[in-house]
Short mmCIF file of C-alpha atoms and ligand atoms in Angstrom, two decimals:
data_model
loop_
_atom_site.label_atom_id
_atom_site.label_comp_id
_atom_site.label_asym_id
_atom_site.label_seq_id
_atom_site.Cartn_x
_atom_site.Cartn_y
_atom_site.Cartn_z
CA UNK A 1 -27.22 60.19 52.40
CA UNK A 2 -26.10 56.94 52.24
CA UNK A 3 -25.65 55.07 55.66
CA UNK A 4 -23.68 53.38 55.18
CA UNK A 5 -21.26 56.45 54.24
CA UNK A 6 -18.47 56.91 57.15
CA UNK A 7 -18.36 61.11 57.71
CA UNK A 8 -15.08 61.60 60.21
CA UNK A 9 -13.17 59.15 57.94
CA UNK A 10 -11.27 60.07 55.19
CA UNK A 11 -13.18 58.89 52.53
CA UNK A 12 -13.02 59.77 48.20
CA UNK A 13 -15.43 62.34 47.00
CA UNK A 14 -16.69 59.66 44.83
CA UNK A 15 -15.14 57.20 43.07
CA UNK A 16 -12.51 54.60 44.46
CA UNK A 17 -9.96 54.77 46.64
CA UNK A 18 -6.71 52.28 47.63
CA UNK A 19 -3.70 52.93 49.58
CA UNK A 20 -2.38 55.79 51.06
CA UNK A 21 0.59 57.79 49.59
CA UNK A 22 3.47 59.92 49.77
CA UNK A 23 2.35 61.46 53.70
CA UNK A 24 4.40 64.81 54.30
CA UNK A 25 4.01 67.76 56.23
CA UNK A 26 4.80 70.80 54.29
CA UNK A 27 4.34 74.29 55.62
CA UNK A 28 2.44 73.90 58.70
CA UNK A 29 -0.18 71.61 56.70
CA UNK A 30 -0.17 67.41 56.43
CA UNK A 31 -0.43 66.33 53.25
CA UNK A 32 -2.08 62.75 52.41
CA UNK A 33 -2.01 61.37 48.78
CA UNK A 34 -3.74 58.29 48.41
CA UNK A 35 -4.49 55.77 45.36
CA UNK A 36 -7.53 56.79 42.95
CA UNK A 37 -9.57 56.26 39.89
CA UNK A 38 -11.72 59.15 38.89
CA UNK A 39 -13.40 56.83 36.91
CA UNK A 40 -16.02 54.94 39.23
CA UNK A 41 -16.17 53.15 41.86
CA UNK A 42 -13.78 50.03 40.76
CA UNK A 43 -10.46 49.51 40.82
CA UNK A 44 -9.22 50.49 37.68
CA UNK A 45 -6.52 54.00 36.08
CA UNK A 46 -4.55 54.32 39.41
CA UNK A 47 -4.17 57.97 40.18
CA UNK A 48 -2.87 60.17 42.66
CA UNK A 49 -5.54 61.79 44.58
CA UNK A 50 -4.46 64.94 47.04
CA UNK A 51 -5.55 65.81 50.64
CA UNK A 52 -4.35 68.43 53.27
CA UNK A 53 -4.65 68.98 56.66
CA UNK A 54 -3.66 71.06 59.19
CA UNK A 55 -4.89 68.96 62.42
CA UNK A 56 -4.80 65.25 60.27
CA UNK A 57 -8.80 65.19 61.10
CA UNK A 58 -10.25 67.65 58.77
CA UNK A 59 -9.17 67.08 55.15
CA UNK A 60 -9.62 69.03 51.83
CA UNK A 61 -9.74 67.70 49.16
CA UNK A 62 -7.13 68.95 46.88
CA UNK A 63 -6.27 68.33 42.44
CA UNK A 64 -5.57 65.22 41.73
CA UNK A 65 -1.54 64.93 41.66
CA UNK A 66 -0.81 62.34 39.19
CA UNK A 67 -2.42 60.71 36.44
CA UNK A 68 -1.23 58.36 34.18
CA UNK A 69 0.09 59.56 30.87
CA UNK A 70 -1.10 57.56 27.60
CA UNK A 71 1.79 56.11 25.53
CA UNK A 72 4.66 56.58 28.81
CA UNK A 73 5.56 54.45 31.25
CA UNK A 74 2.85 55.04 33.84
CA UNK A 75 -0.01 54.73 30.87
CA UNK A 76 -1.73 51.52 33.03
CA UNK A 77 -1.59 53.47 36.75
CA UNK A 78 0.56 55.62 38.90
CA UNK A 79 0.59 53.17 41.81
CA UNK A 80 1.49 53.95 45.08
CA UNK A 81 4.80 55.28 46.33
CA UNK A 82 6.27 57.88 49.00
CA UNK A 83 7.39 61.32 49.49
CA UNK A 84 10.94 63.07 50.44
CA UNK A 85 12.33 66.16 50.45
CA UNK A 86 15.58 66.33 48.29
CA UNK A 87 17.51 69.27 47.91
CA UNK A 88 14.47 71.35 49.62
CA UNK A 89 12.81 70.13 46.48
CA UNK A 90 9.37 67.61 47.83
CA UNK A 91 9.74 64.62 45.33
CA UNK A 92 6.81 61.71 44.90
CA UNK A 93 8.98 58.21 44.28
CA UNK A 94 6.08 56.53 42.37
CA UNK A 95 5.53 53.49 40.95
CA UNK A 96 4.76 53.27 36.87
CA UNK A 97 3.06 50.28 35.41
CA UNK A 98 3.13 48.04 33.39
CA UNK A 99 5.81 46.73 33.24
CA UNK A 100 6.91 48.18 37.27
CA UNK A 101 9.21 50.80 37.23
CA UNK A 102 10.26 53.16 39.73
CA UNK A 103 9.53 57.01 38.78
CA UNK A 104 9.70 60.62 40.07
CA UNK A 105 7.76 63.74 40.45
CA UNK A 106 8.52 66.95 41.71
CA UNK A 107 6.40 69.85 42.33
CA UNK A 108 7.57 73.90 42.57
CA UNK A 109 4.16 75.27 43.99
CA UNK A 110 3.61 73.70 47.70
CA UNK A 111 2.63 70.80 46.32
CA UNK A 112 -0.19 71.61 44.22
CA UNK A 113 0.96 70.51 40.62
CA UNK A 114 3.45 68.00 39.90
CA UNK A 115 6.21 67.44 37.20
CA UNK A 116 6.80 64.00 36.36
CA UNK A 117 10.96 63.70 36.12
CA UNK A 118 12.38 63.58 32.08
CA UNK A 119 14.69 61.01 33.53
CA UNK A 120 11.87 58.51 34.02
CA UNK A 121 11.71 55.64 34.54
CA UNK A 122 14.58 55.86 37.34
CA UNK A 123 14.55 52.20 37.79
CA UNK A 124 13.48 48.66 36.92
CA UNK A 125 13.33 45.19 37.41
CA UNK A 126 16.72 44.72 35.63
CA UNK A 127 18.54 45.86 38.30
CA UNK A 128 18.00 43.01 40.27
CA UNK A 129 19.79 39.91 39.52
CA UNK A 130 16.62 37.64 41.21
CA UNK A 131 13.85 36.51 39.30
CA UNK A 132 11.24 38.92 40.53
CA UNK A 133 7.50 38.53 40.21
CA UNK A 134 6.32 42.05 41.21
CA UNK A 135 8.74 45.05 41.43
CA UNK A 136 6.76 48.47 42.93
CA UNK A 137 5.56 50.12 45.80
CA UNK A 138 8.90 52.31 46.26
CA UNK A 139 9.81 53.41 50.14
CA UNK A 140 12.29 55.65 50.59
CA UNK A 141 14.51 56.83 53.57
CA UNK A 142 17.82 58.80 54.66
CA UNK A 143 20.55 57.47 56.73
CA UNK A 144 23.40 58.60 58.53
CA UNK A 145 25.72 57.72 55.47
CA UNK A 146 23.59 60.79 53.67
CA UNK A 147 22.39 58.37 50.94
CA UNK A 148 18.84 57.32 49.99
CA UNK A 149 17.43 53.70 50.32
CA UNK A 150 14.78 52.38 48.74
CA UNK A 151 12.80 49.10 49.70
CA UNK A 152 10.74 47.66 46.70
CA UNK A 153 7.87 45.34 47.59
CA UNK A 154 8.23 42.20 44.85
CA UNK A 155 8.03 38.49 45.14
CA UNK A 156 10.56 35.98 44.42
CA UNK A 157 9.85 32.85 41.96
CA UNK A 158 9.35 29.58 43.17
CA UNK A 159 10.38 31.82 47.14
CA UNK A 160 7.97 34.20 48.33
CA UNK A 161 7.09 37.85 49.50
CA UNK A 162 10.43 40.16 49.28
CA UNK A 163 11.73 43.29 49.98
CA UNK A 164 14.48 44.66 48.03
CA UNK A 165 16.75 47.31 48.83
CA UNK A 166 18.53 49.67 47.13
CA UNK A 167 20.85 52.68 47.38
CA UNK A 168 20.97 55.86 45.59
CA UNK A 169 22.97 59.46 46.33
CA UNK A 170 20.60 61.28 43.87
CA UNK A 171 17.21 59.25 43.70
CA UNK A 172 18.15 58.99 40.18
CA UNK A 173 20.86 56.07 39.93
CA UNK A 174 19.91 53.15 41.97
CA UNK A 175 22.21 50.57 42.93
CA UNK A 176 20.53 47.28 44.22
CA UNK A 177 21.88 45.76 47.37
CA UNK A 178 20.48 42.68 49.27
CA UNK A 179 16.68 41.64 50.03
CA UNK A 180 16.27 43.64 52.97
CA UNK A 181 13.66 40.44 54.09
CA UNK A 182 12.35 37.03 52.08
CA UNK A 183 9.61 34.98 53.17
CA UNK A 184 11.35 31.33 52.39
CA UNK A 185 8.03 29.93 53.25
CA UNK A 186 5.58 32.32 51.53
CA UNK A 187 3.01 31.83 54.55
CA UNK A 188 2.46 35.80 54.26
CA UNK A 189 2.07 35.88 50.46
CA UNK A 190 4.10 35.28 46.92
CA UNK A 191 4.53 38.82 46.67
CA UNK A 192 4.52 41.68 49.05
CA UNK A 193 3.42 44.96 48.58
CA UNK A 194 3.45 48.95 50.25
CA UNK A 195 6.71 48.16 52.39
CA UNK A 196 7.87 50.64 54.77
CA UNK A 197 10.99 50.18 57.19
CA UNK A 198 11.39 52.57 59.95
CA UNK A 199 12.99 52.67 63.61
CA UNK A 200 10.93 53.28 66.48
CA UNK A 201 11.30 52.45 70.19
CA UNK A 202 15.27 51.61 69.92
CA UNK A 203 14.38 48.67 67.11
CA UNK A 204 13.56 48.64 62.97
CA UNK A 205 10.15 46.98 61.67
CA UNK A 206 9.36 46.56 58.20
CA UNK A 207 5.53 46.69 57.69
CA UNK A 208 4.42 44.45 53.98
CA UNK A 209 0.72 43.79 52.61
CA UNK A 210 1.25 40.28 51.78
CA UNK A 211 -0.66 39.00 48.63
CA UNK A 212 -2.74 36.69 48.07
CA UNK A 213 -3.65 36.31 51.79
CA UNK A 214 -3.70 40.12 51.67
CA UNK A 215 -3.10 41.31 55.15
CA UNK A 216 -0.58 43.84 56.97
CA UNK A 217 2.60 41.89 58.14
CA UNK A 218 5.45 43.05 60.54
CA UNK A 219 8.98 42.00 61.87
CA UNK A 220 10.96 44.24 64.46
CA UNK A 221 14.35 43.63 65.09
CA UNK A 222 17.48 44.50 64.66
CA UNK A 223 19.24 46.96 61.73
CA UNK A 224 23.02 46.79 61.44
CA UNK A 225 24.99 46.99 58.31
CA UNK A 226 22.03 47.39 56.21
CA UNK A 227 21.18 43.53 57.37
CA UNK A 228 17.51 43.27 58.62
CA UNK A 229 17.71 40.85 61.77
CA UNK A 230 13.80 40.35 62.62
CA UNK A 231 13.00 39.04 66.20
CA UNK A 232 9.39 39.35 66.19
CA UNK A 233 5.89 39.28 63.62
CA UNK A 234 2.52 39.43 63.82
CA UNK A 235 -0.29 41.36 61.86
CA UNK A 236 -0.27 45.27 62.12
CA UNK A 237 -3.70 44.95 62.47
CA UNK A 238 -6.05 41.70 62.70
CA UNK A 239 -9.43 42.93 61.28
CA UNK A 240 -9.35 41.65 58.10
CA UNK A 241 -10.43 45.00 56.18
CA UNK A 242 -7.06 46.84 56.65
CA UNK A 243 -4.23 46.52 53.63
CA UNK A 244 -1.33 48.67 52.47
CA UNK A 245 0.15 50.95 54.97
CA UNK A 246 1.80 54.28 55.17
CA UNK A 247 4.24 55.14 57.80
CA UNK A 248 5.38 58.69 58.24
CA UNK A 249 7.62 60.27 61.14
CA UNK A 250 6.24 63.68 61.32
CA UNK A 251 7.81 66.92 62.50
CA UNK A 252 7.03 66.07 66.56
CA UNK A 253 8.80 62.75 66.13
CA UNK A 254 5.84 60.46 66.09
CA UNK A 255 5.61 57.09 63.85
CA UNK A 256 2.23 58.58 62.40
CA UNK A 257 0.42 55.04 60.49
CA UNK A 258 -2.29 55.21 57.83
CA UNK A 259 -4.04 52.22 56.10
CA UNK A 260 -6.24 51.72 53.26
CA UNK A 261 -9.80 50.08 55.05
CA UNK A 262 -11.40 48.58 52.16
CA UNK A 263 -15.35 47.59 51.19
CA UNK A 264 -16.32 44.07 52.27
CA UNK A 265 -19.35 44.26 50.00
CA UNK A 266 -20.43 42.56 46.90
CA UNK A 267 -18.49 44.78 43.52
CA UNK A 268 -22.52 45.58 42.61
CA UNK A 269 -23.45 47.55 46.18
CA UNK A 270 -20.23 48.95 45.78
CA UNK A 271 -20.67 50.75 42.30
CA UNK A 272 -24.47 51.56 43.09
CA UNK A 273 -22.91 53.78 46.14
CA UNK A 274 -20.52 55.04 44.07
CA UNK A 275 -17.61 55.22 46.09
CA UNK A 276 -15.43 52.95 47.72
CA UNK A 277 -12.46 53.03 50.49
CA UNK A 278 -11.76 54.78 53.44
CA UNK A 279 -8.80 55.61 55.42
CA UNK A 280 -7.95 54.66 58.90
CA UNK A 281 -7.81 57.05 61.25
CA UNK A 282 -4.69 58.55 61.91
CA UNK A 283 -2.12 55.94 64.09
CA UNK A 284 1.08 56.36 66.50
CA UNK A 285 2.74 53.19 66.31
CA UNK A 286 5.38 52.24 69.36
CA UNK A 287 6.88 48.95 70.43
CA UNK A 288 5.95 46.57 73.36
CA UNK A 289 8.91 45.57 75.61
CA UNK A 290 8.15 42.16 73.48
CA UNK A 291 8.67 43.61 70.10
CA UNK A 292 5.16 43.25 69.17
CA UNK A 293 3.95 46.44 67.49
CA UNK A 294 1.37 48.61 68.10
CA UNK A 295 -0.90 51.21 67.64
CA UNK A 296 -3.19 54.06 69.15
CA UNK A 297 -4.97 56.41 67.56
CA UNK A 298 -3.21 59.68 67.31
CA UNK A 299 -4.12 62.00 70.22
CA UNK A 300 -5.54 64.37 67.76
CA UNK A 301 -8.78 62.29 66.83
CA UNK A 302 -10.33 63.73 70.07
CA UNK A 303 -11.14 66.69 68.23
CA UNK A 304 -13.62 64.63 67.09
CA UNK A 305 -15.67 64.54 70.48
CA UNK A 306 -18.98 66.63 70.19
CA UNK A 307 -20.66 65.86 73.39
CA UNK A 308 -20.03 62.88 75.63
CA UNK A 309 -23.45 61.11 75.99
CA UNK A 310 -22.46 58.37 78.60
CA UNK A 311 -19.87 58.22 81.44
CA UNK A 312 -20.47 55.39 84.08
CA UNK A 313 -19.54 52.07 85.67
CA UNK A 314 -21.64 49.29 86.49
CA UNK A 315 -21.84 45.39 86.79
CA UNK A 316 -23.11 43.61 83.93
CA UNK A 317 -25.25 40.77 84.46
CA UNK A 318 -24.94 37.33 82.34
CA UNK A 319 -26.97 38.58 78.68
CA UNK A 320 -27.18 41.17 77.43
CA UNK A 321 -27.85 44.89 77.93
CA UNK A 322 -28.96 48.24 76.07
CA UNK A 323 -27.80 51.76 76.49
CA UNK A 324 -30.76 53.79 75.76
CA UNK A 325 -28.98 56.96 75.54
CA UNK A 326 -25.79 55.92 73.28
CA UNK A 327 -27.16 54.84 70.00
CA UNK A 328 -25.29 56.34 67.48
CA UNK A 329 -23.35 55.65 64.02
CA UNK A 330 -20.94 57.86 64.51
CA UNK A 331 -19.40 57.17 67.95
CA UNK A 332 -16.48 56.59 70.00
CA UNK A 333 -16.44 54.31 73.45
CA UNK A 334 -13.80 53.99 75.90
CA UNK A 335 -14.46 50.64 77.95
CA UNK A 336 -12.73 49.05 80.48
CA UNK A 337 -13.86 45.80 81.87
CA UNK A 338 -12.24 44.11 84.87
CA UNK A 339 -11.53 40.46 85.09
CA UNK A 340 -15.12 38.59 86.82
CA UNK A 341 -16.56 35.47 85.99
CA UNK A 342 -17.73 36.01 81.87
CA UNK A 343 -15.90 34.27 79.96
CA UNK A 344 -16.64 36.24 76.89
CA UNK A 345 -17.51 39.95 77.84
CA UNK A 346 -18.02 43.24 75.13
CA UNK A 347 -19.56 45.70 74.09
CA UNK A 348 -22.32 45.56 70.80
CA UNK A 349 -22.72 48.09 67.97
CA UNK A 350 -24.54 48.46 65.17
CA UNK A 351 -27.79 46.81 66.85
CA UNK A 352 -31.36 47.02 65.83
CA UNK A 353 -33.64 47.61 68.66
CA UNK A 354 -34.93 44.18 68.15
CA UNK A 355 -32.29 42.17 68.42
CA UNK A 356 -32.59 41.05 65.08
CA UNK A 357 -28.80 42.30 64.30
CA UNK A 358 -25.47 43.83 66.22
CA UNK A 359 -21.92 43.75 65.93
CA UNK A 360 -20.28 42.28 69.27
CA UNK A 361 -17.33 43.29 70.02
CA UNK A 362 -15.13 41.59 72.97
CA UNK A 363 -12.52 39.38 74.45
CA UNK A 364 -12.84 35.77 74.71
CA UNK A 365 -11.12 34.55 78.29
CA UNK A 366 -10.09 30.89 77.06
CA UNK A 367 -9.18 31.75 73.36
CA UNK A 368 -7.22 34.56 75.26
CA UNK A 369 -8.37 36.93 72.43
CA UNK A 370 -9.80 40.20 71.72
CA UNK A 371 -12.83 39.64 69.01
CA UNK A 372 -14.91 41.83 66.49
CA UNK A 373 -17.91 39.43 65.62
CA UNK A 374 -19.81 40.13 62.60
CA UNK A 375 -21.84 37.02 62.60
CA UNK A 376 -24.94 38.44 63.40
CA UNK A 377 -24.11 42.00 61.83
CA UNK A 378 -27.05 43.07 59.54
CA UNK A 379 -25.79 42.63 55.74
CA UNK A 380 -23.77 39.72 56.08
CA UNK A 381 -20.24 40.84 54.40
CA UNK A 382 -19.22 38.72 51.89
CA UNK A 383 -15.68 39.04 49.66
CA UNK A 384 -14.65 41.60 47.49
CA UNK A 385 -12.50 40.92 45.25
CA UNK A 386 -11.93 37.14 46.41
CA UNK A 387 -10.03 38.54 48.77
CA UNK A 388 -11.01 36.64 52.62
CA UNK A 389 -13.37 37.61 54.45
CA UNK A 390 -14.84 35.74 57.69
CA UNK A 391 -17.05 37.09 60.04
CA UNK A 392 -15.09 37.01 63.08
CA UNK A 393 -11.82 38.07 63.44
CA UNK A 394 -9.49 38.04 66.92
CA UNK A 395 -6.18 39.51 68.02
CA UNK A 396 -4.16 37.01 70.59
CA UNK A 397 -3.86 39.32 73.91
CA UNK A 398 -2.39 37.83 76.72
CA UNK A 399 -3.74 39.67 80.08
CA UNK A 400 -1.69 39.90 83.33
CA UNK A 401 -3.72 38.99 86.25
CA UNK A 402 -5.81 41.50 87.49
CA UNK A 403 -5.59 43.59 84.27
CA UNK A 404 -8.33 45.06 82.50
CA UNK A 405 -9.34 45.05 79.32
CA UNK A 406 -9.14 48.54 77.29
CA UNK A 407 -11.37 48.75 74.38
CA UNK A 408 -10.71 51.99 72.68
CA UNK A 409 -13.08 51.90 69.62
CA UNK A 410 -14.48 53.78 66.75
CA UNK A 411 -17.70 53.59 65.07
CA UNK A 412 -18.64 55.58 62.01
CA UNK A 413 -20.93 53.99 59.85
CA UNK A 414 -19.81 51.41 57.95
CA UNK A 415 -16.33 51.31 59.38
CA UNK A 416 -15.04 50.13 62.60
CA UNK A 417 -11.48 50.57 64.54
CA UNK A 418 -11.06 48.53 67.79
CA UNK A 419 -8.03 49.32 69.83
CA UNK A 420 -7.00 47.40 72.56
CA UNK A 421 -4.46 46.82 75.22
CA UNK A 422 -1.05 46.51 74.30
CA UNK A 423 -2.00 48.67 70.72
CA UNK A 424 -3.92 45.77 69.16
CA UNK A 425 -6.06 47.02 66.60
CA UNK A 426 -9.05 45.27 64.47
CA UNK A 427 -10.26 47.53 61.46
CA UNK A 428 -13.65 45.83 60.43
CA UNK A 429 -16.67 46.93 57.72
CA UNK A 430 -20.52 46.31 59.04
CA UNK A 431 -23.52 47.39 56.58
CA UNK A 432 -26.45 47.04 58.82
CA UNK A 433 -29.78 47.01 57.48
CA UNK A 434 -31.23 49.93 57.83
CA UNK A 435 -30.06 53.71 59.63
CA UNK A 436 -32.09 52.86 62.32
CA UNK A 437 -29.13 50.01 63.82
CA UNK A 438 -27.68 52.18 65.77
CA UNK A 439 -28.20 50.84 69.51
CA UNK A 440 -25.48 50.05 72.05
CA UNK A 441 -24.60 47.90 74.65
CA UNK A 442 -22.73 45.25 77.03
CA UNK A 443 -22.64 41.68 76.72
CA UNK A 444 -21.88 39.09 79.36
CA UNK A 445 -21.82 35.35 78.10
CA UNK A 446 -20.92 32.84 81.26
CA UNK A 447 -21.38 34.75 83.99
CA UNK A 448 -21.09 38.75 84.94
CA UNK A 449 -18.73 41.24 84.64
CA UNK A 450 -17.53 44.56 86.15
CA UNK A 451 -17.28 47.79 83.78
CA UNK A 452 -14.67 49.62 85.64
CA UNK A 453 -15.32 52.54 83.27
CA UNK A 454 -17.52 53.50 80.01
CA UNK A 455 -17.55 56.49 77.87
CA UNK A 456 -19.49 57.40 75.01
CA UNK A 457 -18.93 60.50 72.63
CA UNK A 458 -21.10 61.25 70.44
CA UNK A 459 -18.83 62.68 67.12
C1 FRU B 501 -1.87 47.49 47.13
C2 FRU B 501 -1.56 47.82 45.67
C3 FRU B 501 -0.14 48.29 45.51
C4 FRU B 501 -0.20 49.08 44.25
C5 FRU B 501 -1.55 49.74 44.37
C6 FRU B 501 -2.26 49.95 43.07
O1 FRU B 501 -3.19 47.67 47.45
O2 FRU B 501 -1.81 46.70 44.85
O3 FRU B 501 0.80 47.24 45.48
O4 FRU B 501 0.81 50.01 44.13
O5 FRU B 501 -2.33 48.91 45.20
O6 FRU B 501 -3.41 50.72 43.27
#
């Protein structure tokens, strides 16, 4: 097996996979679509690939949902869209390309095959009387009023990122509104993608990919008269490897959040493995009391745990220390350091036994930030895709006096998930060297520091 091959994350069978789609629960099962090209391990012939679930942590793989019809209007890709129930009838709202139009699919048998609608394409770029520069990524939701809205992710000429909304009572007539939100300075992209607009915690946030700095964006605010008021922004998640996310309220009334963690390797490595992509684990957004969003892993991932292999405290001394008995790929930790005299304190993954590489992973006391640090991780990631990425990357957390630091994270492989306080989450990619990288252990850089608490689980 390849090691570099995550196993509790929701990975293709082969091949490539992008963002997440259409999320639903149907029948006492979650459902997960998620962008695809049967083809190879490139992005390339966007399909719709199918997963279920009944516990959102063990996934089968399912028939592909939607594939792109030569000679129609999705012949170049069925890009990535959502799901809602209409008339009891579960519909896909789908993006056709090229040019971007707006599509449907419905499906009679649970979910298994799909029909794509004879009124397609339901709408396009006409409708809007701005000059748009991308026009897809369709999210869909129900208000009081009983009508459907639909925010498009698109760009604006010579403006920047956009969301457009819409209105429809049928999903099949669309009647364009208002940009729900425009970027007037296009510092998070020209064009946004995968937007999704949902209350949660008494406020609305609108989560956008922005392109071409290509990372998760949010505002929260305020939601009145179909007029998007946003108070406060910030990244949904700072690690640099996460992009286009799906948000899905689920029958218990949780913001569930899935994103599309993608290879930081060279487009050769990536074909020779012969797949690419994973998803993030399973999320439950909420909002801090000061608007800033964020995110935990949903309490369900602890069906992960196999056997817990370390639970302790101790001091750390300035340098660095192993853990003998926690090396592992495949691994969750639950740390919490108090306050002491280090200035930059962690934990370290990924390590070879000789030092030669690890992965720290910390908080910085002056830059008041939580870090993943990859500058010393084996394979030294370099960009996909052009798209950036540096080898350290840091969330700004601001800690009350005498607080601790909670790092909540997740190592499987190639992929990491750091969550921290206040739901601050870094999604990062390491390839080490070998399998044999697999040591743990704490880090103390100008002076020591107390771990109140440390957990390991072995999963
Ligand atoms: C974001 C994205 C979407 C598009 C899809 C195509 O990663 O570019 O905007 O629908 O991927 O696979």
């Amino acid at each position: 097996m390849n090691h570099h091959r995550p196993t509790y994350h929701l990975c293709p069978p082969a091949n490539w996979m992008n963002d997440p789609n259409g999320a639903i629960q149907w029948k006492g099962q979650y459902h997960l679509f998620y962008q695809y090209n049967p083809n190879g391990a490139f992005s390339a012939t966007k399909h719709w690939a199918h997963a279920a679930s009944p516990d959102l942590i063990h996934w089968e793989y399912l028939p592909i949902a939607l594939a792109p019809e030569p000679g129609s209007y999705d012949k170049d890709g069925c890009f990535s869209g959502c799901m809602v129930v209409h008339n009891d009838v579960p519909t896909i709202v789908y993006t056709g390309v090229r040019p971007e139009v707006q599509c449907l699919a419905t499906s009679s048998d649970d979910l298994l095959t799909w029909q794509k609608h004879p009124a397609n394409p339901v709408l396009d770029e006409s409708s809007c009387p701005l000059k748009v520069k991308t026009f897809r990524d369709p999210f869909v939701w129900k208000e009081a009023d009983g009508l459907w809205y639909m925010a498009v992710g698109s760009g604006i000429t010579e403006r920047g990122g956009a969301c457009l909304l819409y209105r429809s009572a049928d999903l099949l007539t669309w009647e364009y509104m208002h940009p729900l939100l425009v970027d007037e300075e296009a510092s998070t992209g020209l064009v946004w993608n995968c937007p999704n607009f949902f209350p949660v915690d008494g406020r609305h946030v609108l989560i956008v990919s922005g392109q071409p700095v290509w990372k998760p964006f949010y505002w929260s605010g305020s939601y009145e008269d179909h007029h998007f008021k946003p108070q406060t922004s910030g990244l949904v998640d700072y690690g640099g490897c996460l992009y286009a996310a799906l948000v899905f309220n689920d029958e218990a009334g949780r913001t569930l959040f899935w994103g599309w963690i993608w290879e930081s390797r060279p487009d050769d490595e990536i074909l020779q493995a012969g797949w690419a992509g994973a998803m993030a684990l399973p999320r439950t957004l909420f909002l801090n009391e000061d608007g800033t969003l964020g995110a935990r892993p949903a309490p369900e991932v602890q069906a992960l745990r196999k056997r817990q292999i370390v639970h302790t405290s101790r001091v750390v001394a300035e340098g660095q220390t192993r853990f003998e008995n926690a090396d592992g790929a495949s691994l969750e930790l639950r740390v919490h350091f108090a306050m002491g005299q280090a200035q930059r304190f962690g934990v370290c993954v990924l390590g070879a036994a000789d030092g030669s590489e690890q992965t720290l992973i910390g908080y910085d006391v002056e830059r008041c930030e939580v870090f993943v640090d990859r500058r010393q991780a084996g394979l030294r990631p370099t960009m996909a895709f052009n798209w950036p990425n540096p080898d350290y990357h840091a969330a700004p957390l601001e800690l009350a006096a005498g607080e601790a630091l909670e790092l909540h994270i997740f190592v499987d492989h190639s992929v990491i998930e750091v969550f921290a306080n206040q739901g601050r989450v870094l999604s990062s990619r390491v390839y080490t060297r070998g399998p044999e990288s697999v040591c743990v252990g704490l880090f103390a850089q100008g002076g020591e520091c107390q771990v109140d608490l440390l957990e390991v689980w072995e999963l």
